C-alpha atoms as one frame of an Amber mdcrd trajectory, in Angstrom:
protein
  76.240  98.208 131.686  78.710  98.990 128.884  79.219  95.088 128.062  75.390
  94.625 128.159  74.702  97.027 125.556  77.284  96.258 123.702  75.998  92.249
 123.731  72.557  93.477 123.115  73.650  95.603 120.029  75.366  92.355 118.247
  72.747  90.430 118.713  70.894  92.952 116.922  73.370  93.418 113.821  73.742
  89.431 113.983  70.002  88.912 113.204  70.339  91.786 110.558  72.456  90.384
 108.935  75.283  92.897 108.892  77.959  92.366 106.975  81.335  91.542 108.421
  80.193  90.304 111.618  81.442  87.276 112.550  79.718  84.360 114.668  80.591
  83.049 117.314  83.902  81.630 117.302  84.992  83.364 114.446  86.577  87.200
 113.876  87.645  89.095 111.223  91.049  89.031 110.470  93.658  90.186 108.001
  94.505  87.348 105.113  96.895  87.344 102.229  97.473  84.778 100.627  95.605
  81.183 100.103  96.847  78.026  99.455  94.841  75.960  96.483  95.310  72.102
  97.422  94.169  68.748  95.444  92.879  66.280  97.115  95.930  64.389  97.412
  97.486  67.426  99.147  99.262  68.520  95.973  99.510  72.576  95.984  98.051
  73.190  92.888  98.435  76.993  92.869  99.298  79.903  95.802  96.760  82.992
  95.211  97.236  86.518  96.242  93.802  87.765  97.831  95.137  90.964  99.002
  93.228  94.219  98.184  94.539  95.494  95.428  92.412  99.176  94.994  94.254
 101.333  96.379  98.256 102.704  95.915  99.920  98.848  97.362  98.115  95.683
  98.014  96.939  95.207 101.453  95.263  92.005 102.942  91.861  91.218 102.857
  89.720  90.795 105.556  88.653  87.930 105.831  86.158  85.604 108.710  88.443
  83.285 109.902  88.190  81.019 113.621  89.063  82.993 115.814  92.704  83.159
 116.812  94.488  82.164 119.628  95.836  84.626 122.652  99.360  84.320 121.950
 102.332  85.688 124.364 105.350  83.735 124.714 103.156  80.239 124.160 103.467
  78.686 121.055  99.754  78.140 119.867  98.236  77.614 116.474  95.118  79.067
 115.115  92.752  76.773 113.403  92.649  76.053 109.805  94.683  79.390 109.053
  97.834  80.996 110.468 100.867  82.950 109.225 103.350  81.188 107.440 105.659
  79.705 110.027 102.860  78.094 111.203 101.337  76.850 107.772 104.455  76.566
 106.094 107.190  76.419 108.811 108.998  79.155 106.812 109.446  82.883 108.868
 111.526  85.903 108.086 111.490  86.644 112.010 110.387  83.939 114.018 113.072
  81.520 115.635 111.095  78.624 116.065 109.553  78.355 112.987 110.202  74.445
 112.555 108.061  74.202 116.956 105.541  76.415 115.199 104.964  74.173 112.683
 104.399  71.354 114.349 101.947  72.704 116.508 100.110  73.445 113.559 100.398
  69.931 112.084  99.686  68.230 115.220  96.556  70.551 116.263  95.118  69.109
 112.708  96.476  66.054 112.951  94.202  65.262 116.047  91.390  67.130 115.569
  90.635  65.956 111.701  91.817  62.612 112.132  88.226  61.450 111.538  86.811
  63.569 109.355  85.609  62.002 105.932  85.330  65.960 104.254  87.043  65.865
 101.048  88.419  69.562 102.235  89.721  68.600 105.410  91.063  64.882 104.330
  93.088  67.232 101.414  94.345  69.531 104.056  95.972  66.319 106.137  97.395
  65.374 102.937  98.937  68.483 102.415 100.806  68.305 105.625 101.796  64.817
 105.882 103.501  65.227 102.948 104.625  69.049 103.198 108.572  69.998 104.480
 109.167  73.511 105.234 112.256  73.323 102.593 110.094  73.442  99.968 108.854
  77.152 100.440 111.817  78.058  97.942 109.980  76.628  94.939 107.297  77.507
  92.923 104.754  78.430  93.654 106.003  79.757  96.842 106.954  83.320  96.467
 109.749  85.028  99.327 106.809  88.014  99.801 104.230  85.692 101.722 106.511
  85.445 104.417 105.244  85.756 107.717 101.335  86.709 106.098  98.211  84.906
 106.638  97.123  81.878 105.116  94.321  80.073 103.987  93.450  77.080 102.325
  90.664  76.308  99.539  90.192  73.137  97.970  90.884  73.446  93.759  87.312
  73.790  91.748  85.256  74.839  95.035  84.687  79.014  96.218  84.500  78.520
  99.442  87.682  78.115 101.827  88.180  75.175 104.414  87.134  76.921 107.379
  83.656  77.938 105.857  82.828  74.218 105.258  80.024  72.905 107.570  82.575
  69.853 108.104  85.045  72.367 109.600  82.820  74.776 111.720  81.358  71.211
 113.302  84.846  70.829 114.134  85.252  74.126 115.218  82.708  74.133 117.953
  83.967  70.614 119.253  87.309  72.698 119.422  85.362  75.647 121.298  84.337
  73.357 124.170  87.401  71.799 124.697  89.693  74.464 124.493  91.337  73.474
 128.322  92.511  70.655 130.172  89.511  71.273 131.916  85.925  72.060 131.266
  85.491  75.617 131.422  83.786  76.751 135.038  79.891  77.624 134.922  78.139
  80.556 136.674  75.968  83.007 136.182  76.913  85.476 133.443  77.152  88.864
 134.624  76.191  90.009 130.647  72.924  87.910 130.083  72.343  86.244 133.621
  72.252  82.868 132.306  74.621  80.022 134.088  76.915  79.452 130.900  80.299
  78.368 130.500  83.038  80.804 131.961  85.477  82.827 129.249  88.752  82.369
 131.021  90.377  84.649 128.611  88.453  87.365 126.807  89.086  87.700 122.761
  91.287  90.467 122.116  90.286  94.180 121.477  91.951  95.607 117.942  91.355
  99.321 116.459  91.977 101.761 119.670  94.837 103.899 118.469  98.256 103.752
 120.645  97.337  99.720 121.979  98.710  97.151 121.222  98.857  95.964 117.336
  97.931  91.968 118.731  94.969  93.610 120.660  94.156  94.475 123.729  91.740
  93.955 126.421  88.996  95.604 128.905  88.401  92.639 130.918  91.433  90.474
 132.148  93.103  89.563 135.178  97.008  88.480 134.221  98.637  88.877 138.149
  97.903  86.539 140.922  96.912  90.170 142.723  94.023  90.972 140.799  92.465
  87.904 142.247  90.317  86.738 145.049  88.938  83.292 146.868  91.222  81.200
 144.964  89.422  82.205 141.357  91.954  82.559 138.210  91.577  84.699 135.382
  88.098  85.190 134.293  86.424  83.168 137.119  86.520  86.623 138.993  84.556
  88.522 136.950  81.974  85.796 135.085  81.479  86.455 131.808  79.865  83.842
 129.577  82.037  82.821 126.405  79.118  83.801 124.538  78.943  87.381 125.482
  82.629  88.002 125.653  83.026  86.952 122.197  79.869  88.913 121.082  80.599
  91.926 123.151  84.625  92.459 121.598  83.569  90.969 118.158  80.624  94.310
 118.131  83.886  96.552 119.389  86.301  95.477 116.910  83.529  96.287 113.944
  82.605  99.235 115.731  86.464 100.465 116.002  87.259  99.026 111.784  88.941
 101.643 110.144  87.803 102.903 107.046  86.436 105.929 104.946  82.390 104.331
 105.271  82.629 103.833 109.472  81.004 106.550 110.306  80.135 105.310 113.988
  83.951 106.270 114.928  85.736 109.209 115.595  89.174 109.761 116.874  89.692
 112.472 119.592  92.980 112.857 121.078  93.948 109.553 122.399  90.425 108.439
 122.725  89.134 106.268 120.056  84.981 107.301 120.771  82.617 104.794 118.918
  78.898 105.002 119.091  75.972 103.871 118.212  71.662 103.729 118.228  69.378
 101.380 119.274  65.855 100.954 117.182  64.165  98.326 115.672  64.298 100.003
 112.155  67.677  99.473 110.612  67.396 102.636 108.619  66.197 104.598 111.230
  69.241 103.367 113.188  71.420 104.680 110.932  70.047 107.851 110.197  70.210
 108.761 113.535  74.198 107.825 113.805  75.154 109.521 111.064  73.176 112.549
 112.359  74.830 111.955 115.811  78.285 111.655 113.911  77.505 115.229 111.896
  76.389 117.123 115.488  79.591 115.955 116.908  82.281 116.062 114.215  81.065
 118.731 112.538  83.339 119.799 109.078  85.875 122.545 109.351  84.351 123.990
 105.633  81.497 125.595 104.319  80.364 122.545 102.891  77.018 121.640 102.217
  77.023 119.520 104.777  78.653 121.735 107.451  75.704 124.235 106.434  73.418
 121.710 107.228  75.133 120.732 110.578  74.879 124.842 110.897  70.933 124.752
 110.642  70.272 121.648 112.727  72.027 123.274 115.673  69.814 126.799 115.133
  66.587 124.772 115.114  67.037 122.732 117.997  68.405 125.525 120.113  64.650
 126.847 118.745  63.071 123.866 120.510  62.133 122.286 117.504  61.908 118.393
 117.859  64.304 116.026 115.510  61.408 114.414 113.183  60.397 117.831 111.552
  63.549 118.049 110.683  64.163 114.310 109.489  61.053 112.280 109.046  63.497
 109.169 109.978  64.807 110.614 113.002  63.279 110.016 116.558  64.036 112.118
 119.592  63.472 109.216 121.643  66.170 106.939 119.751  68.544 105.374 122.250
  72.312 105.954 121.768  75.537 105.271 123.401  78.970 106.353 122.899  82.078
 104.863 124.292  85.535 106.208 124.675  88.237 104.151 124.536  92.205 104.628
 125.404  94.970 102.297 125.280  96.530 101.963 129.164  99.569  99.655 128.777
  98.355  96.470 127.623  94.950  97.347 128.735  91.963  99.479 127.475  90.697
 101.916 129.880  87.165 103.506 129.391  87.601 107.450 129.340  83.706 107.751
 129.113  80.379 106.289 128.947  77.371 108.398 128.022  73.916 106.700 127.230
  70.659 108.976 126.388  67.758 110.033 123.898  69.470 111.371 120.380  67.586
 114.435 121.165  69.057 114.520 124.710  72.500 114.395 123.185  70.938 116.846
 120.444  70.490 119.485 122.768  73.242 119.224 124.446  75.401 119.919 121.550
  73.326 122.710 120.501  73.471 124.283 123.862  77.807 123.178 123.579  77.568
 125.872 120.493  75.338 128.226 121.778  77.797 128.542 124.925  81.145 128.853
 122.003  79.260 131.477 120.283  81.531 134.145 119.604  80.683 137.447 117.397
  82.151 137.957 115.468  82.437 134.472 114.426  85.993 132.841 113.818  84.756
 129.997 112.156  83.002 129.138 109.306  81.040 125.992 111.096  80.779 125.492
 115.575  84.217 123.943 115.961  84.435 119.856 116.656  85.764 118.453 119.549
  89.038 117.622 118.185  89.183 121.238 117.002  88.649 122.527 120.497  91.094
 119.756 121.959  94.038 120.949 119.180  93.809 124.191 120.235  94.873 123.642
 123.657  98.683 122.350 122.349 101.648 124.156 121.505 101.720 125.489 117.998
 105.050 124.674 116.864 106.857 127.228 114.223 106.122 125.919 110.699 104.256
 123.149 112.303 100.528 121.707 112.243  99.830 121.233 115.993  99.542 117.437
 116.688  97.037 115.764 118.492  99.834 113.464 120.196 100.625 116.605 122.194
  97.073 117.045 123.614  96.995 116.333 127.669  95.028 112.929 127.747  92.834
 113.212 130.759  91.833 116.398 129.546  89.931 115.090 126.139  88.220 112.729
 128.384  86.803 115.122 130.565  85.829 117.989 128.161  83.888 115.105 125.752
  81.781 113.850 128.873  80.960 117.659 129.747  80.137 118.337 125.776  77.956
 115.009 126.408  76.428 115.404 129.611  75.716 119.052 129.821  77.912 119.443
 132.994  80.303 122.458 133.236  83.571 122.257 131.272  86.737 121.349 132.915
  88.248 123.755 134.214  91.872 122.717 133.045  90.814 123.445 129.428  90.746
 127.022 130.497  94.049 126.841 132.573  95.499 125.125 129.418  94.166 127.389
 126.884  95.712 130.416 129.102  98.742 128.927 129.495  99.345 128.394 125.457
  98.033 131.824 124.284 100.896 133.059 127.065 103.238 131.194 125.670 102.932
 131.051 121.666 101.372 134.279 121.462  98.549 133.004 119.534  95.135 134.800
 120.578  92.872 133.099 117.506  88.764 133.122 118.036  88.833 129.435 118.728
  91.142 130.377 122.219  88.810 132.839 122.561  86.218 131.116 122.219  86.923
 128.511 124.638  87.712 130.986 127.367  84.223 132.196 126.453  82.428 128.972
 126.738  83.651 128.084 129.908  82.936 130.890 131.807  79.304 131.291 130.141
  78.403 127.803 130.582  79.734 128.464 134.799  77.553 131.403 134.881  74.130
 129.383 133.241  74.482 126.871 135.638  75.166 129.480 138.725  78.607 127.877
 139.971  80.614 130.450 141.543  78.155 133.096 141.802  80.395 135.377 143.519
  82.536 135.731 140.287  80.424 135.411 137.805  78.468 138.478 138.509  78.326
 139.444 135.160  77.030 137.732 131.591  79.811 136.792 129.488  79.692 139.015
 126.449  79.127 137.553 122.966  79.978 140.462 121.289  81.779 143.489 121.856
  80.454 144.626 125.093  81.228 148.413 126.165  79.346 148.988 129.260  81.053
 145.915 130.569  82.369 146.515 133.828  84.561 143.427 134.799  87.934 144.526
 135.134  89.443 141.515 133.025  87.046 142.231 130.481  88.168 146.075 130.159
  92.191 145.412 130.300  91.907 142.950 127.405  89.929 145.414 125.715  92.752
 148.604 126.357  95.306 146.207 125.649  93.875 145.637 122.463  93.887 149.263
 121.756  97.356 149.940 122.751  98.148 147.240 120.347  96.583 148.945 117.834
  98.162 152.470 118.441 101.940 151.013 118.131 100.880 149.145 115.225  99.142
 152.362 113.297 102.038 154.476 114.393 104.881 152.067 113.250 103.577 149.801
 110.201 105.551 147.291 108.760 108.274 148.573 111.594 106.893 146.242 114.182
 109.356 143.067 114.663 107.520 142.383 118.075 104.336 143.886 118.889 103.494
 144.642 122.559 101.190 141.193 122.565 104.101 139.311 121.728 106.232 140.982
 124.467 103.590 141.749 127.410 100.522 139.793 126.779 101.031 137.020 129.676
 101.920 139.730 132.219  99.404 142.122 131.083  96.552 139.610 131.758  97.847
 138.503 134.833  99.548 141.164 136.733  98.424 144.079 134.975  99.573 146.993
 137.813 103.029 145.973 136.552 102.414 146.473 132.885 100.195 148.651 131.937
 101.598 151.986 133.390 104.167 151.304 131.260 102.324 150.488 128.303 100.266
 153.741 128.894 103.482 156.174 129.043 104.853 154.290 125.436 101.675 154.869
 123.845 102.083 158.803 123.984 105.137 158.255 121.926 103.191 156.428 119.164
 100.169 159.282 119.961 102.518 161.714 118.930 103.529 160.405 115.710  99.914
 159.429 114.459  98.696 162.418 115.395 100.737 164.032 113.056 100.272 161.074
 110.108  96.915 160.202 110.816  95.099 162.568 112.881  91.930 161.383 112.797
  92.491 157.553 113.633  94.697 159.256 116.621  91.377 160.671 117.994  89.940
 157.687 117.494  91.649 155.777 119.602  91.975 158.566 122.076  88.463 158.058
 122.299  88.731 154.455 122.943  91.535 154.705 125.384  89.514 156.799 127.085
  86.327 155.186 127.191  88.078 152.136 128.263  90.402 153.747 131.565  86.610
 155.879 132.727  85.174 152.341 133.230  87.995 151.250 134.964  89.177 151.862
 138.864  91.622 154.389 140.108  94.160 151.704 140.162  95.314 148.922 138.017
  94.692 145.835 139.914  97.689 143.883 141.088  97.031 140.633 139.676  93.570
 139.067 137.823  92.022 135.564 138.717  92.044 132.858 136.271  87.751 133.862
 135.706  89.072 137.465 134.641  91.987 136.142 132.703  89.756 134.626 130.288
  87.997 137.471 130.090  91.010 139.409 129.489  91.670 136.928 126.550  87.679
 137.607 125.635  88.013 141.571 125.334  91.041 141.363 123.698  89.328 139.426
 120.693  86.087 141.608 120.725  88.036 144.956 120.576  90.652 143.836 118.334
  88.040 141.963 115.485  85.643 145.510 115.793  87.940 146.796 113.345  87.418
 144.224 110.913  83.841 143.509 110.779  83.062 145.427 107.364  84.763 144.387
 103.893  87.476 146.279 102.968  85.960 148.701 100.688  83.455 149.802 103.526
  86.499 150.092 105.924  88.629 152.198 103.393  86.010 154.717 102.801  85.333
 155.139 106.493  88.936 155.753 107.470  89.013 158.280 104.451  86.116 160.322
 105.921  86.771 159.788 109.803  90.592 160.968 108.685  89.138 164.316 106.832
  86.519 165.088 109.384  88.713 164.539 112.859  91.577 167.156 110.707  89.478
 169.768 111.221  89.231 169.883 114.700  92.259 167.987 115.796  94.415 170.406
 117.953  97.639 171.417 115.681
């Protein structure tokens, strides 16, 4: 399924006419330098092609054949290759000088009867070429070990685009074994084609290998069966392996204007639509890439991811709000993880772009936390970073993020299935540890549980809706404690001020929301001590909170209960944030001038 659509979408770019896709037999890869020759063979000049925009020159890409797999073989690529190779000059390789003359003699045989001008200057070149000479002019000590091309002096074009050499190049193709490549069936396109032996190598997924790696191969005499090698046991035609990895590898191309990639934890997640209108296609991936990597600021564009969400939580269809976009628009997104010298999928997910639409609407409808900690509904990654430890001083790394984990949330954010429930045990486990209770956390804890209760799994603990907003006829135990402890919090830091090295949330929050029978009698006896000191500083904030304290314990049982469940944990976490933020939800003039009259009003009848 994945490597049909994948085949079916670069056939699609391919008669487009996209730019940077290669043909078949040919890839993209990264050249730097080229080689200008005379027809004689004479090197007439050495260019440096490399991109030269930004801060230090980088090379170009650049269609080239397509290279060889290389592991401990000695192989050479066609018409271009790094410079021990080309040149038999390396500032690392050992066996420059064998390099080399697999390079001469791969030309030697397969252009030995070619009348192109191109190709004839090219043989020149190397019958008359010793690697000693790379210390002269025009040679240069930087080209070492880069990629090399060759052009012909007076023409544009390079060797390998000359219809001479891509004649050649397809002889090459079909003889590329001692033996004629096996035909079957394709499992891709169902034809009987030749057999790829060896699929074309995967580049882009972050933490594989630099050379490439692969989602189809079979390198140990276990992974095979009925006497079949390599890719005989999974048939796939050389055609649609090389169009199925050349699609990946320009779907996985790095750069500021790919917008059909996104990198979330270790999962590199490309996507992409499927309509017969190329602009329509692309409106509704960069719409797709908006919904689900939504901008941290109040951009304009964050705003605008803000109102597409409302209005198709409304039930209002995509095209009123885009002419270009079509609910019924195909799309698939693929995540992708490097696995040793492997790629393993971490998820597949194919629907409507209003399918996904609504999902991710209904993903920030079940986040939505009042009041709001954000300034736009959190991105995946955002969720996914808050679930690692937040070093001291540090910016918390997405290296640290538990792999499985990003898998599994993204194909519940996709598929409208319940959240893992490690992201909860996670999230727990690092607001215990660092302290750090932000709205995100929060927010998390709340979107799990909320989504669990919409769906009606575990009934018989989620007896009650999830609060959005401060919620004081609540009556879930969890949701109460993290609300008093909130309040308790509040009272020490009233009575003390700047005074506080370490408030009671930094000392007793993991107990407090796990074993709270242990904790909280405690907390309740030191929070007279503070009651007595505000009530002589600021009496009426001290019946305040009485209040609070108050109408929190009523709600609550007789006893403190011994431990909580993960479920009320969470909620814990959730009542903590609602109660603590319900100070804060005025501006700071509005909150001044209420403190100033509660404080005169409460002196008058506060006891002495």
């Amino acid at each position: 399924m994945i490597l049909q659509a994948l085949n079916t979408y670069y056939q699609r770019l391919l008669a487009r006419g996209e730019e940077g896709l290669s043909p078949f037999g040919y890839s993209p890869e990264k050249i730097s330098y080229e080689i200008l020759l005379a027809p004689d063979g004479r090197v007439v000049e050495v260019n440096d092609i490399r991109d030269t925009s930004g801060k230090k020159p980088l090379p170009r890409s650049m269609n080239v054949p397509q290279p060889e797999k290389r592991t401990v073989g000695i192989k050479s690529n066609f018409l271009w290759d790094k410079t021990s190779y080309v040149l038999g000059a390396s500032a690392t390789s050992k066996r420059a000088d064998k390099e080399h003359e697999a390079f001469k003699t791969l030309h030697q045989e397969s252009l030995k009867d070619t009348q192109d001008s191109g190709l004839k200057a090219l043989l020149n070149f190397m019958s008359a070429w010793k690697p000693e000479r790379f210390s002269d002019a025009p040679f240069k000590s930087e080209m070492l070990d880069a990629n090399i091309v060759f052009r012909l002096d007076g023409e544009r074009t390079h060797l390998h685009e000359r219809p001479a050499a891509q004649t050649v190049r397809a002889r090459l193709l079909g003889s590329d074994d001692a033996a004629a490549p096996a035909l079957a069936h394709c499992l891709v396109t169902g034809e009987r084609l030749p057999v790829a032996r060896l699929h074309p190598a995967i580049k882009g997924v972050n933490g594989a290998q630099s050379s490439g790696a692969s989602i189809v191969s079979f390198n140990l005499e276990s992974f095979t069966s009925y006497g079949k090698s390599q890719g005989e046991n999974a048939p796939v035609s050389e055609q649609a392996a090389f169009a199925y990895t050349t699609v990946l590898n320009h779907l996985l191309r790095r750069g500021e204007h790919n917008r059909q990639r996104i990198q979330i934890g270790d999962a590199s997640v490309v996507f992409w639509a499927e309509a017969d209108d190329a602009d329509q296609a692309q409106e509704a991936e960069l719409t797709f890439e908006s919904l689900l990597n939504a901008p941290p600021d109040d951009s304009q564009e964050a705003a605008r991811v803000r109102d597409v969400l409302q209005q198709i939580a409304k039930g209002r269809p995509l095209s009123e709000l885009n002419p270009k976009l079509q609910d019924g628009t195909r799309m698939f997104v693929l995540g992708l993880a490097p696995n040793a010298s492997r790629i393993s999928i971490r998820f597949w997910e194919t629907d409507t772009l209003g399918g996904f639409a609504q999902r991710l609407a209904q993903h920030a409808a079940d986040f939505r936390l009042e009041p709001v900690p954000w300034k736009t509904a959190p991105a995946a990654r955002r969720i996914v970073l808050a679930t690692v430890p937040n070093r001291e001083g540090a910016i918390p790394k997405m290296d640290d993020a538990f792999n499985n984990l990003v898998g599994e949330f993204m194909r519940s954010v996709l598929n409208g299935r319940p959240y893992p429930r490690s992201l909860l045990a996670n999230t727990l486990m690092r607001i215990r540890s660092d302290g750090n209770l932000s709205g995100l956390r929060a927010a998390i804890c709340k979107g799990i549980l909320a989504r669990e209760k919409r769906l009606g799994i575990n009934i018989h603990i989620h007896k009650e809706e999830v609060p959005v907003s401060l919620d004081k006829q609540s009556e879930n135990p969890g949701y109460r404690l993290g609300r008093l402890f909130a309040v308790l919090e509040a009272v020490q830091r009233s009575a003390l001020g700047g005074q506080v090295n370490a408030t009671i949330r930094d000392r007793y929050y993991g107990a407090a929301s796990a074993t709270p029978a242990s904790v909280f009698p405690v907390l309740l006896r030191n929070t007279q001590n503070h009651m007595g000191r505000l009530r002589k500083d600021k009496p009426g904030l001290a019946v305040n909170l009485e209040k609070d304290i108050r109408e929190i314990v009523d709600g609550l049982s007789e006893q403190f209960p011994r431990s909580l469940r993960i479920e009320d944990q969470g909620r814990f976490a959730i009542g903590y944030y609602h109660q603590s933020q319900s100070r804060f939800t005025k501006n700071g003039a509005e909150a001044e001038q209420d403190t100033a009259d509660t404080n005169t009003n409460d002196t008058e009848g506060a006891p002495a």
